[in-house]
Every structure is written in structure tokens, then in C-alpha cells.
CSV table of C-alpha atoms in Angstrom, one decimal:
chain,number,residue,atom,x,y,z
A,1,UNK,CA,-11.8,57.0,23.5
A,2,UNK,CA,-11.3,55.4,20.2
A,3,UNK,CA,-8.0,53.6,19.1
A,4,UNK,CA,-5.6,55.4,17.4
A,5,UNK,CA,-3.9,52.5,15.8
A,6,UNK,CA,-7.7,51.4,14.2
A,7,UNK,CA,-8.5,52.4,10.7
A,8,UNK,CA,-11.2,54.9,10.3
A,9,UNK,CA,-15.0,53.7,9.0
A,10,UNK,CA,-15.8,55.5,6.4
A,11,UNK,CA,-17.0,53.4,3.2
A,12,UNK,CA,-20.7,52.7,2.7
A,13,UNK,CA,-22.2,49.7,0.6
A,14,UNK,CA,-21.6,52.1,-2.6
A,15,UNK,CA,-17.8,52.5,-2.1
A,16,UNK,CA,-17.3,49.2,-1.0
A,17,UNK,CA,-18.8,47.3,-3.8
A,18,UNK,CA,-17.0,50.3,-6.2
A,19,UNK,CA,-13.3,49.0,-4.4
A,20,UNK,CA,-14.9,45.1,-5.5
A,21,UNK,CA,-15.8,46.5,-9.3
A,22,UNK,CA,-12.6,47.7,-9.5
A,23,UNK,CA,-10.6,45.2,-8.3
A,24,UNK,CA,-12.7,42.2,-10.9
A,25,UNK,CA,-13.1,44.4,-13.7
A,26,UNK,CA,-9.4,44.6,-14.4
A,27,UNK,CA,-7.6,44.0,-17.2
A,28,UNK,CA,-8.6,40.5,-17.1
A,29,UNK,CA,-12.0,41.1,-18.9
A,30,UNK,CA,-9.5,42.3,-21.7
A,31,UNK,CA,-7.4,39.3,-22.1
A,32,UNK,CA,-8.5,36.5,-19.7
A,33,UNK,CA,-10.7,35.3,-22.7
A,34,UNK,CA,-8.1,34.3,-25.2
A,35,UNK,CA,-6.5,31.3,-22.6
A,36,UNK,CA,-10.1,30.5,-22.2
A,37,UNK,CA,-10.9,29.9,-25.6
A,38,UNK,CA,-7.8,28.1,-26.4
A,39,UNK,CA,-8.4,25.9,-23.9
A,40,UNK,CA,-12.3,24.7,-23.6
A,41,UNK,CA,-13.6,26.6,-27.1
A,42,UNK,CA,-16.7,27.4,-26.8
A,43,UNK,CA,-16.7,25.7,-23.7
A,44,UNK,CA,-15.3,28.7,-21.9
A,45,UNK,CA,-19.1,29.7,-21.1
A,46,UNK,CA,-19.3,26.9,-19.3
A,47,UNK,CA,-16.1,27.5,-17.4
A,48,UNK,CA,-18.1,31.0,-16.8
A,49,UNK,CA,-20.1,29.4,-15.0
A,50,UNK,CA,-18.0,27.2,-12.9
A,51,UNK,CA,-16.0,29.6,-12.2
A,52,UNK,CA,-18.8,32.2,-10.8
A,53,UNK,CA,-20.3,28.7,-8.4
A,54,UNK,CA,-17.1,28.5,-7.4
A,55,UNK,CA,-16.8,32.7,-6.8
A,56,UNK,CA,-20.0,32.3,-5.6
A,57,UNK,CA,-19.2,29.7,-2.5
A,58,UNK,CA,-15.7,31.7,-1.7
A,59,UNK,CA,-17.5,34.7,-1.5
A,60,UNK,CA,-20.4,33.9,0.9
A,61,UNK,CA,-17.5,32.4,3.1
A,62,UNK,CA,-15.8,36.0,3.3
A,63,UNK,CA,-19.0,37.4,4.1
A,64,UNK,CA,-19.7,34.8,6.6
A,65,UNK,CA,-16.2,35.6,8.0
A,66,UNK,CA,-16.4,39.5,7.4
A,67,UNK,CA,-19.4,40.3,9.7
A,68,UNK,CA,-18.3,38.6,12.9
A,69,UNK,CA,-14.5,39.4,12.4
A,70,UNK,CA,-15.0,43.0,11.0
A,71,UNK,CA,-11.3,44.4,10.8
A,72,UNK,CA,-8.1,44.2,8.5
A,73,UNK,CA,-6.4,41.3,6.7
A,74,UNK,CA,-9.5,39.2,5.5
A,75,UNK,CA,-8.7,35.4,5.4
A,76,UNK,CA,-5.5,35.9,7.4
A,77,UNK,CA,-7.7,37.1,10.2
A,78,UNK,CA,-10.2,34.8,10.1
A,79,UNK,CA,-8.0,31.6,10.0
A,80,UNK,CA,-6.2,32.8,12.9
A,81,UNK,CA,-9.4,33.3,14.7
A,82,UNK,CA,-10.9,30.2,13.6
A,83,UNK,CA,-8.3,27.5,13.0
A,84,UNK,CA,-4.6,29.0,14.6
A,85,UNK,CA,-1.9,30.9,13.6
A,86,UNK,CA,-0.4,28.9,11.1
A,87,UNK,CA,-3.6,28.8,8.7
A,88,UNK,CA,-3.7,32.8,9.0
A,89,UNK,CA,-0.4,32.5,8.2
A,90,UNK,CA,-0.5,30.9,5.2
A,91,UNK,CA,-3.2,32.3,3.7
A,92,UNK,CA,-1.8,35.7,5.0
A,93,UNK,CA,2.0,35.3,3.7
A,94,UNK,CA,0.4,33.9,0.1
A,95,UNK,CA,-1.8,36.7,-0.5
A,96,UNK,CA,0.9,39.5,0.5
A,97,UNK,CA,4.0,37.6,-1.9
A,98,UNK,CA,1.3,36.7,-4.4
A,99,UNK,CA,0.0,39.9,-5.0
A,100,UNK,CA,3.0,41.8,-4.3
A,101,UNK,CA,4.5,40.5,-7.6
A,102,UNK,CA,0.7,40.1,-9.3
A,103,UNK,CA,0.7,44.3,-8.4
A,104,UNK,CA,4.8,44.8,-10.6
A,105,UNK,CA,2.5,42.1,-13.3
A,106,UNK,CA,-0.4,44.7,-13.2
A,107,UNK,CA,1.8,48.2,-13.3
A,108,UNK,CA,3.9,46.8,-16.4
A,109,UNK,CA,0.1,45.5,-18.1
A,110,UNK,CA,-1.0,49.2,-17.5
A,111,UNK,CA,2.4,50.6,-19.1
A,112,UNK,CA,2.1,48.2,-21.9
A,113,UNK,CA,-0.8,50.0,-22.7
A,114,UNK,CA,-0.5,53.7,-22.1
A,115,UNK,CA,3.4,53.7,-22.6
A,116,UNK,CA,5.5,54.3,-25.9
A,117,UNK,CA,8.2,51.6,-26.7
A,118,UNK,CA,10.9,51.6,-24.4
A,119,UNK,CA,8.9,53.6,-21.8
A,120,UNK,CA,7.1,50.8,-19.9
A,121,UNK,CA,9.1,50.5,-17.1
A,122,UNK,CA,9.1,54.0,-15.7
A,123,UNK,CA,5.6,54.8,-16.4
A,124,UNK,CA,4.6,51.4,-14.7
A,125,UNK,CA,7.1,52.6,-11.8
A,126,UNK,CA,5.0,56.3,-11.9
A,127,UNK,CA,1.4,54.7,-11.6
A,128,UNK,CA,2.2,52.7,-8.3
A,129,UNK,CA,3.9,56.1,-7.1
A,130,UNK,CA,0.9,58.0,-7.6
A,131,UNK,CA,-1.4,55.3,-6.8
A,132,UNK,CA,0.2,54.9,-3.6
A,133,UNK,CA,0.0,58.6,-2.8
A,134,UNK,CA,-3.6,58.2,-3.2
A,135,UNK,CA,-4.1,55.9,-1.2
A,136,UNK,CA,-2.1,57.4,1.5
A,137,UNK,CA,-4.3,60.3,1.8
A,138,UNK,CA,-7.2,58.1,2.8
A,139,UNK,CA,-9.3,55.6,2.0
A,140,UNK,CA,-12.2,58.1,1.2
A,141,UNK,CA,-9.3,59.1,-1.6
A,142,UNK,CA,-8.5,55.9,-3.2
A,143,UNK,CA,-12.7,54.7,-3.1
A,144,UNK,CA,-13.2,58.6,-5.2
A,145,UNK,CA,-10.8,57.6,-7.9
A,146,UNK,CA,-11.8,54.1,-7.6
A,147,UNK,CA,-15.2,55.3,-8.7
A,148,UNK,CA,-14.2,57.3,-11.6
A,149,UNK,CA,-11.9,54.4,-13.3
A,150,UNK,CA,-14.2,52.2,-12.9
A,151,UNK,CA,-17.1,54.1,-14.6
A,152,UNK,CA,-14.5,55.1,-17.4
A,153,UNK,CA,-13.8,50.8,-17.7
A,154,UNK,CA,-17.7,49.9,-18.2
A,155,UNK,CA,-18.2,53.0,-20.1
A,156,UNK,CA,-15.5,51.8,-22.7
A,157,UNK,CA,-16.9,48.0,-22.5
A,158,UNK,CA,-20.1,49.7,-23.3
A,159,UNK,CA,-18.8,50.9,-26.3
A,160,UNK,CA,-17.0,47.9,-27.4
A,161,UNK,CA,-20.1,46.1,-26.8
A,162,UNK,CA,-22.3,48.5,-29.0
A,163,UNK,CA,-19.7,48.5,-31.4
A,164,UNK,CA,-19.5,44.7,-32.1
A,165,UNK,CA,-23.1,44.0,-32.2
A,166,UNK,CA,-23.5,47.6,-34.0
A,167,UNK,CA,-20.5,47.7,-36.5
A,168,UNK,CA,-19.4,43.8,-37.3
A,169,UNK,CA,-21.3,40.9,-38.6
A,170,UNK,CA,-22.1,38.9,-35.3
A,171,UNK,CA,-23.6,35.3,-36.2
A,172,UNK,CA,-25.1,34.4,-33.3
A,173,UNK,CA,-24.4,30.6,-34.5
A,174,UNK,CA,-21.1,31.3,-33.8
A,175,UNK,CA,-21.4,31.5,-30.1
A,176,UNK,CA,-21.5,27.3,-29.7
A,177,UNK,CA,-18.7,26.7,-32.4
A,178,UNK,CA,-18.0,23.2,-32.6
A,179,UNK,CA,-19.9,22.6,-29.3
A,180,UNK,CA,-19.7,23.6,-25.8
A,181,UNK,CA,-18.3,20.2,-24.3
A,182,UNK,CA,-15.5,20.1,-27.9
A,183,UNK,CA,-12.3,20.3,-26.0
A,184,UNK,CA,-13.7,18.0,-23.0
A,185,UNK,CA,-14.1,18.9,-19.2
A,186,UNK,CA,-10.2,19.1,-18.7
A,187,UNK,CA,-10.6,22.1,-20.8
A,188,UNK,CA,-13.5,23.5,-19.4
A,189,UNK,CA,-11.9,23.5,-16.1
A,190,UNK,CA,-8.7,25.4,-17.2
A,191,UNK,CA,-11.0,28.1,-18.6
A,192,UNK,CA,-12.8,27.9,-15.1
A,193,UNK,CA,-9.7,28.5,-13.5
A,194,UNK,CA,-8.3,31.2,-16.1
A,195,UNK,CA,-11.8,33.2,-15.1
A,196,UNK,CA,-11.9,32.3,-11.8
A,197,UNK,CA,-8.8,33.7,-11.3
A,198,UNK,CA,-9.5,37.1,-13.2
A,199,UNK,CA,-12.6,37.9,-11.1
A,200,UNK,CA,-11.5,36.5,-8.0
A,201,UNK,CA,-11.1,40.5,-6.5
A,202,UNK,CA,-14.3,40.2,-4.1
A,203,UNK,CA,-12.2,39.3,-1.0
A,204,UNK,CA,-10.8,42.9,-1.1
A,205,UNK,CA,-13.8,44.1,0.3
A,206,UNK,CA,-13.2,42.0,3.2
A,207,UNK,CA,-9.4,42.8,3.8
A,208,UNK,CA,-10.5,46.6,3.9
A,209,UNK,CA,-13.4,45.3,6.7
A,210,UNK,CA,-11.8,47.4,9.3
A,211,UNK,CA,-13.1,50.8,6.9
A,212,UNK,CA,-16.4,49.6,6.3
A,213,UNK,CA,-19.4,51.0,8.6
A,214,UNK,CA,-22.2,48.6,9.4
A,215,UNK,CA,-19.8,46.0,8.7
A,216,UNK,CA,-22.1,43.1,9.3
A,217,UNK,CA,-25.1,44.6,7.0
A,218,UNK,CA,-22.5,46.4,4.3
A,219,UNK,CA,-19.6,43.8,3.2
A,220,UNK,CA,-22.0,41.0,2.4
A,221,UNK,CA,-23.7,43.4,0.7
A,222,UNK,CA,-21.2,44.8,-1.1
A,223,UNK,CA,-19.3,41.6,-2.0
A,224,UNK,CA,-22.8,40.3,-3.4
A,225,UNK,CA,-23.2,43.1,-5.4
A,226,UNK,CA,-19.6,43.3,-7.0
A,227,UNK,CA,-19.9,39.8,-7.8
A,228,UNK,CA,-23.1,39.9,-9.4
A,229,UNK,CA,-22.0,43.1,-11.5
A,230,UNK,CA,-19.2,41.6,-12.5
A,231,UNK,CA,-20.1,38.1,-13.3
A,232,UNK,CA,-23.0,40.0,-16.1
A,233,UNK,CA,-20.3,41.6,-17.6
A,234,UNK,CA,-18.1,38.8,-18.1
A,235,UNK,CA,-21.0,37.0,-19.3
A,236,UNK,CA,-22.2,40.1,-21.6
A,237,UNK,CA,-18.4,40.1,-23.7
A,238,UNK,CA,-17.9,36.3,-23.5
A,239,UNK,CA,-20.9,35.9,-25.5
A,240,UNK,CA,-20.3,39.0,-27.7
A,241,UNK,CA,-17.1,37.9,-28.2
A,242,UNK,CA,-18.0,34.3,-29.3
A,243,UNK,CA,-20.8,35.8,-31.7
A,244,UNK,CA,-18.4,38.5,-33.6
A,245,UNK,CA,-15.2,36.4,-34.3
A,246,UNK,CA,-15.9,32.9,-32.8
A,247,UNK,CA,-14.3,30.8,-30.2
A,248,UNK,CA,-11.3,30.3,-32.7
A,249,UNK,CA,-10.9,34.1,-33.1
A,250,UNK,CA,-10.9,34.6,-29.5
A,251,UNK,CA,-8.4,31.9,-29.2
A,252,UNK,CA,-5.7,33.3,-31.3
A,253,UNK,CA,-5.7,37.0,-30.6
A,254,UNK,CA,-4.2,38.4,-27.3
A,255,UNK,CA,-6.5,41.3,-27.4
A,256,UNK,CA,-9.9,40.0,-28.5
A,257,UNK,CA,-12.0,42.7,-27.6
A,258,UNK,CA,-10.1,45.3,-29.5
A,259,UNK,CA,-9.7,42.5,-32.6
A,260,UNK,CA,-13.4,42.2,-32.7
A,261,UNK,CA,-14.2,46.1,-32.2
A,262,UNK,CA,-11.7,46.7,-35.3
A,263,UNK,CA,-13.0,44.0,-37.7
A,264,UNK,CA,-16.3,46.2,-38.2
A,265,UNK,CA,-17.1,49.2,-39.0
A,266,UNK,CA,-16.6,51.2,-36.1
A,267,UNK,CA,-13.3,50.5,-35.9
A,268,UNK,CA,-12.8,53.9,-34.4
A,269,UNK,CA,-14.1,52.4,-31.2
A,270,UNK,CA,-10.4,50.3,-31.0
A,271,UNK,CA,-8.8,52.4,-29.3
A,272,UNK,CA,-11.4,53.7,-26.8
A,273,UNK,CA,-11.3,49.7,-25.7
A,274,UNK,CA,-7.6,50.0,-25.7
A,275,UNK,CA,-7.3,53.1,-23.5
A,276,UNK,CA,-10.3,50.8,-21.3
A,277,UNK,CA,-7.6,47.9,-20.7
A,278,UNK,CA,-5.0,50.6,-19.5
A,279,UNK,CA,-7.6,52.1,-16.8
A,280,UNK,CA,-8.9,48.8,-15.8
A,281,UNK,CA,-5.6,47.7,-14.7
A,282,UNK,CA,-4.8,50.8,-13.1
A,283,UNK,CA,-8.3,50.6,-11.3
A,284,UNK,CA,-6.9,46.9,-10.4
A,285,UNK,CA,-3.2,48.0,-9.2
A,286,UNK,CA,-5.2,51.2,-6.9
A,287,UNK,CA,-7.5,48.5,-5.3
A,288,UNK,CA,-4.3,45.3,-5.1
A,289,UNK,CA,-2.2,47.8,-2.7
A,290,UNK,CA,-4.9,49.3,-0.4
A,291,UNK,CA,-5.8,45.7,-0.1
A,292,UNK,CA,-1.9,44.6,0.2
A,293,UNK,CA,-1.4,47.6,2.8
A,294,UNK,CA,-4.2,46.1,5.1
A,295,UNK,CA,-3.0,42.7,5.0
A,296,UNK,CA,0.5,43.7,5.6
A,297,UNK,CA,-1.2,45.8,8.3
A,298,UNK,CA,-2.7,42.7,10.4
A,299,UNK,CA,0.6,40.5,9.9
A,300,UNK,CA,2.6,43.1,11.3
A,301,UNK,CA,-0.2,44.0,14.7
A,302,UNK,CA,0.6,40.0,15.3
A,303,UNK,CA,4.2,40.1,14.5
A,304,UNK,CA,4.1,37.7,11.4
A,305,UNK,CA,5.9,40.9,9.5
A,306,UNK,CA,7.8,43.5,11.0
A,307,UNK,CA,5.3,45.2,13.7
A,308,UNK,CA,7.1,48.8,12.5
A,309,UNK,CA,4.5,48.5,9.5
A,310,UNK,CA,1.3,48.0,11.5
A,311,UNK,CA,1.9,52.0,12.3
A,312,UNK,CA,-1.8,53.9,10.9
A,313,UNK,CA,-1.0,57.7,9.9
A,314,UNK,CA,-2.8,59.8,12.7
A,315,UNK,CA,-4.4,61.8,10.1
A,316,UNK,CA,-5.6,59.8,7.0
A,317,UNK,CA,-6.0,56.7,9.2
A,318,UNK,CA,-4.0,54.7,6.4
A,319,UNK,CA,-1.5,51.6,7.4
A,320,UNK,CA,0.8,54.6,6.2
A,321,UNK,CA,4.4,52.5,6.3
A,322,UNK,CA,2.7,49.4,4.9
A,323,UNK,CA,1.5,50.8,2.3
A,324,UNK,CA,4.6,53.0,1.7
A,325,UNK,CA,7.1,49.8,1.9
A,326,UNK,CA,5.0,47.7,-0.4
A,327,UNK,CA,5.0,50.8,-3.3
A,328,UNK,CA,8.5,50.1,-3.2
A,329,UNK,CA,8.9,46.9,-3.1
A,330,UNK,CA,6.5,46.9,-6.5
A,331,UNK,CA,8.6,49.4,-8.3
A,332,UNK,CA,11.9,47.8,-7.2
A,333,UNK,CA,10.5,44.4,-8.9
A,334,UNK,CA,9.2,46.5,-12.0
A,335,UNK,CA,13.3,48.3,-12.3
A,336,UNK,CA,14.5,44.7,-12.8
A,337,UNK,CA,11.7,42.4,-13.4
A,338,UNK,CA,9.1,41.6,-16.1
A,339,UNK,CA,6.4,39.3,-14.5
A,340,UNK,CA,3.5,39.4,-16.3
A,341,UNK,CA,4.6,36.0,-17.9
A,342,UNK,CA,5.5,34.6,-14.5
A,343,UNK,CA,2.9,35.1,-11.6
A,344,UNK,CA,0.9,31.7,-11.9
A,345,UNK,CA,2.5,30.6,-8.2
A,346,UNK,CA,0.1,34.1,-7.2
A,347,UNK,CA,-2.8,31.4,-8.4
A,348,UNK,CA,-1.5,28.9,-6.0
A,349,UNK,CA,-1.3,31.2,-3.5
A,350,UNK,CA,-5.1,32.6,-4.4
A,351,UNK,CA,-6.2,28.9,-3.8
A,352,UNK,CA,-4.9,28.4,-0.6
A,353,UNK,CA,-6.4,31.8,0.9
A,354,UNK,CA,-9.8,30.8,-0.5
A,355,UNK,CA,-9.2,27.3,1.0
A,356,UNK,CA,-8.2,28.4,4.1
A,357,UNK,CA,-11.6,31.0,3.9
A,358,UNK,CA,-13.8,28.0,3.4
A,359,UNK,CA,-12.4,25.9,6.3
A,360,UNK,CA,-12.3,28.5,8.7
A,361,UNK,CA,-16.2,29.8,7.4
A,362,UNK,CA,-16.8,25.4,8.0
A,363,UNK,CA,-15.9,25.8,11.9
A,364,UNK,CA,-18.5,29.0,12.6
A,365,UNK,CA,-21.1,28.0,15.0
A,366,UNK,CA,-24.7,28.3,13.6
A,367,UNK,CA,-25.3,31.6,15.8
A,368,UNK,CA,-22.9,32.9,13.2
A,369,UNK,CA,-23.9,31.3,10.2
A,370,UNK,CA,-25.5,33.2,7.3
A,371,UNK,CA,-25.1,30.3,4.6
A,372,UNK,CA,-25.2,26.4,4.2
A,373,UNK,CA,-22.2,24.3,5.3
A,374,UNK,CA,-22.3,22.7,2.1
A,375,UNK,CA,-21.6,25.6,0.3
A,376,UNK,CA,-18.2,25.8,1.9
A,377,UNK,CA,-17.3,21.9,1.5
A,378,UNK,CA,-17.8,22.8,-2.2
A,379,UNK,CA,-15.4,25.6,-2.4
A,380,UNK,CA,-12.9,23.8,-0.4
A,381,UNK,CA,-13.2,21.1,-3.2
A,382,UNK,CA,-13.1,23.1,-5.6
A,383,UNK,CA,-9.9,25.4,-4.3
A,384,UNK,CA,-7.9,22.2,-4.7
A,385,UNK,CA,-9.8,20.6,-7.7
A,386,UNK,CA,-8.4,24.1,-9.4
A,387,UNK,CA,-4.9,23.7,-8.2
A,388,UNK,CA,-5.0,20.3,-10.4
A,389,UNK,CA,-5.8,22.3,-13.4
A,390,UNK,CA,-2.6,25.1,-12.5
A,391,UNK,CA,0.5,24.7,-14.7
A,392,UNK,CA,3.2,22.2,-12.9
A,393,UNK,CA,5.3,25.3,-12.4
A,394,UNK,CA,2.9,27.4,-11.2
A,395,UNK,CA,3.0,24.7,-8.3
A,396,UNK,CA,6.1,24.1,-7.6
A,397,UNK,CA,6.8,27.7,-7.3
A,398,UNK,CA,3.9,28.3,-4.8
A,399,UNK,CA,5.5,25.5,-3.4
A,400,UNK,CA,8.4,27.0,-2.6
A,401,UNK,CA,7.1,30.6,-1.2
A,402,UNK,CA,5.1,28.9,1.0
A,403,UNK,CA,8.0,27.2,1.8
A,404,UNK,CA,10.3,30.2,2.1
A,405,UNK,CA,7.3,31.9,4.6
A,406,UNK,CA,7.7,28.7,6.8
A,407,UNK,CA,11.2,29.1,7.8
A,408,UNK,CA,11.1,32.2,7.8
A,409,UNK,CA,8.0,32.0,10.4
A,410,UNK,CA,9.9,29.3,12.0
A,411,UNK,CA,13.2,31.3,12.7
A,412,UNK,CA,11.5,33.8,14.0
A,413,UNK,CA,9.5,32.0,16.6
A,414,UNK,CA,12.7,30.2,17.7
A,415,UNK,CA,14.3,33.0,18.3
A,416,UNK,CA,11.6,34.6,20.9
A,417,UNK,CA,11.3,31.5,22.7
């Protein structure tokens, strides 16, 4: 008789890897490029490719993790399983505050784009509602519309690419500026971070592990084939980018992409690429709370959030109340908040998950092992060598959430004893 508190299996390798796609091709691949120039040049191709090593190692420890611990809440899972309560925790309680407020950051980056003046805030608060109702109704639902924003995303990058080498003046001599290494390694390993961070979506497929049949052969699968995708198209525009209106170009204007689309002659194109920022972020925001709702899911089955959450609809087989709660939470943040300016402590938090992945993918046994050790022992190093690159602020604040999830973890645990 099967469980009727388990999530159903229904996503194949196809919808899983979709649910990666559309959780890395956000709106990062809009705007992530402009920090990245400004702060390595050129050099940002070389953060590229840090940054997708570093993806690289993180991810083969989620898949590691994902096919012997096949159910919801990713990293939180596995570093209960493999190093205690505490680690799953941590890396549990930063995801879930993290990406709460990256979500409110996400709705208003969507609104910014698809709303008139003054309007941001209630069509932001409108596209979690109906996001969420999607994903309420399954996640056969939310992996159907996931499909179709992100084919609408890389159809519109298609266009912006076609457009630039098509309809501008691209000097392939631009691409290497003043030189990849011109701003020094400091400032390749911001950019490294900046991309890192804007592609970092793979783990999703691993929170939603519990909905994935032939978990073992489909996830690492999946989260191999979202990474690769999505690592060739941030490759494909960086370069683009760099050879229409140089590293300086990219620098200076907050949406390159469309800058570099307009400055030719099919300038028409714009605002196709503009419309493809609005859907990529909503393609983000649809994947960031089914991923939320299962995390929030396997906190509340152990008790680390308020077990009434870890209820699954009997119908759609959805962590219906996590899910539900969250949407509000996110449109109670948008009503008085603005935080797209203000989420790097969500970085700190990323870094600590990924950390946490690595050390608990370290302890496997080889019966369980599907990559090298040292792979991990470089992602651990490089989890914290990015944390020396994050904004003092960004720290402190992650500081104090994980602070703030302590006591609070605390408190609780003195009470039942």
C-alpha cells in the first residue's frame, strides 16, 4: 500500500532536466554579465569557466547524494543522513530563507519587465499567485509550463544571438579586450562567483528527487544535462556579447543583451529579448517555489518547521500547505519590500548548502560512489574560497540568518526535552 504522505513519481529525465533549464536559464543570463565585466573585463570567460568546475564538482555531489537518498529536500536530506541534524539544518534553513526572499527578488525582476510604471508590485504579487496555483495542481502541471517558458527563453536568445552576429558589427578582436587576466584573479573570481551564482539552479532537480522515477539512473542524468545546456549558452552570449559591444559595453549597461541587439540593425529584435528576461524569470520564480515547497516539505516531516506543512494534497500529491504558506510569505515581502538590491546573504546561504553537499557526498562509502573524492574536496574549497569574494555585507547578513535559525532551532529543542 503506498504512502499517502509520499510525493507521486512522475517526471522522467526530459521534465527533470526542463525544471534544471528553467531554473539556470533565468534572468541571470540577462544581467549577470554586466557585474562580470565590470569586475574581471574580459576576464569574465575565464570566471565562466571557473564557475562551471566549480558547478561542475557541486553537481556530481548532488547526484552522488540524489540516487541513494532519492526523496525531498536535497542537501538538507543528505546532511542529515550523512553528517547529523545540525548540517541538514543549516543547509536546509539557508536554502528555504535564502530563496524565500531570492523568490520576492525574482517576482519584482519579472514585474520590472512586463509591468507599466507604478504597477510592479501587484503584477509581481499576481505571478507567484498563479505560479503557485500551478504548482498546486501537480507537478506534471508546473514541469508542462516549465517546458513551454523555457522554449520561449532560448527561442528569444536565439534571436538575440542571430541578431548580433546578423545585424551589428561584431569584431571578433573585441572578445579579449585589454586581455583576459587585465583586472587580475581577484576579479576573475568575483565574476566566477557572479556566474556561479546565476546558474547554480541544478540542485533543484535533486530537492524534487522524491517526483523523479528511476531516481538513481534519471537525476544524475538530468542534472548533467541541465548543466551542460546551460553552461553552452552562457558560453554562446558571453562571447557574443564581448564581440558586439566589448567587455567595456557589457560593463556599463544593465541590460547588455538588449543594448547589443539594438545597436544593429535589427533592432526590432530588442524587445523580443526584453519580453525573454521577463519569461526567464518567471520560468525561475515557477521552478524556486516547487523547489522551496519540497524543502519546506522535509523540514517540517522532521520537525525543523512546523510539521502542519509536511501535509501532501491527496489528489495532486503536492506539499499543498508548504507551498501555499510560502506563496504568501513571497507576496507579503513583495507588498512592503523591494529586494532585488538586497539578497547577496541568499549567496552565503547558496555556499553553505553546496558546502554542506560536498562534505556529506566526502563521507559516502565507495559502494555508493559514482565520482572521485577529489572532486568534492575541490568544491568544498571552492564553496568557501567564493564566500571570500562575497560583499562584507552579504556576510554578515548570512551571518545573522544563520544565526537567527540557530536559536530558533535551539528553543525549540529545549522545549521538548
Amino acid at each position: 500500500m503506498s504512502n499517502p504522505q509520499a510525493l507521486a513519481r512522475r517526471l522522467g529525465t526530459f521534465d527533470a532536466s526542463v525544471i534544471g533549464l528553467g531554473s539556470m536559464i533565468g534572468a541571470g543570463v540577462f544581467a549577470a554579465f554586466t557585474p562580470a565585466a565590470a569586475a574581471a573585463g574580459s576576464g569574465l570567460l575565464v570566471g565562466l569557466v571557473v564557475a562551471a568546475f566549480v558547478a561542475f564538482c557541486n553537481a556530481t555531489s548532488s547526484s552522488q547524494l540524489a540516487a541513494v537518498y532519492p526523496t525531498s529536500g536535497g542537501t538538507y536530506v543528505y546532511g542529515r543522513e550523512r553528517l547529523g541534524p545540525w548540517s541538514g539544518f543549516l543547509a536546509g534553513w539557508g536554502f528555504v530563507i535564502g530563496k524565500t526572499a531570492s523568490a520576492a527578488a525574482m517576482a519584482m525582476t519579472f514585474a520590472a519587465y512586463a509591468a507599466p510604471a507604478g504597477w510592479e508590485r501587484p503584477v509581481a504579487i499576481a505571478a507567484v499567485i498563479v505560479l503557485a496555483a500551478v504548482n498546486y495542481h501537480g507537478v506534471t502541471r508546473t514541469a508542462g509550463l516549465t517546458r513551454i517558458l523555457v522554449v520561449a527563453v532560448l527561442a528569444a536568445l536565439a534571436i538575440a544571438v542571430a541578431a548580433c552576429w546578423g545585424g551589428s558589427s561584431p569584431d571578433p578582436a573585441r572578445i579579449l579586450g585589454d586581455g583576459l587576466l587585465a583586472h587580475g584573479w581577484y576579479g576573475i573570481l568575483q565574476s566566477a562567483g557572479l556566474l556561479f551564482f546565476a546558474f547554480a539552479g541544478y540542485a533543484r532537480i535533486a530537492t524534487m528527487g522524491e517526483e523523479v522515477r528511476d531516481p538513481k539512473r534519471t537525476i544524475p542524468r538530468a542534472i548533467g544535462i541541465a548543466l551542460g545546456i546551460t553552461i553552452i549558452v552562457y558560453a554562446v552570449i558571453a562571447v557574443t556579447l564581448l564581440a558586439t559591444i566589448g567587455p567595456e559595453g557589457v560593463a556599463t549597461n544593465p541590460t547588455p543583451l538588449a543594448a547589443a541587439v539594438e545597436a544593429g540593425s535589427m533592432s526590432w529584435a530588442g524587445p523580443v529579448v526584453r519580453a525573454g528576461a521577463a519569461v526567464a524569470a518567471l520560468g525561475a520564480l515557477l521552478a524556486l517555489i516547487a523547489g522551496l515547497g519540497r524543502t519546506s516539505l522535509a523540514m517540517a516531516r522532521e520537525h525543523d518547521l512546523p510539521h502542519w506543512l509536511s501535509a501532501v494534497h491527496p489528489r495532486y500529491k503536492v506539499p499543498h500547505r508548504a507551498e501555499t504558506t510560502l506563496a504568501v510569505v513571497i507576496c507579503a515581502i513583495i507588498s512592503v519590500a523591494d529586494l532585488r538590491g538586497a539578497i547577496g546573504f541568499s549567496s552565503f546561504g547558496v555556499l553553505i548548502y553546496y558546502l554542506v553537499a560536498n562534505i556529506a557526498a566526502f563521507t559516502q562509502p565507495d559502494t555508493d560512489r559514482r565520482y572521485p573524492k577529489a572532486l568534492q574536496v575541490l568544491g568544498a574549497v571552492a564553496c568557501v574560497a567564493l564566500v571570500a569574494t562575497l560583499p562584507p555585507l552579504s556576510v554578515v547578513l548570512g551571518i545573522l540568518m544563520f544565526a537567527a535559525g540557530i536559536i530558533l532551532r535551539l528553543v525549540r529543542l529545549s522545549r521538548k526535552s
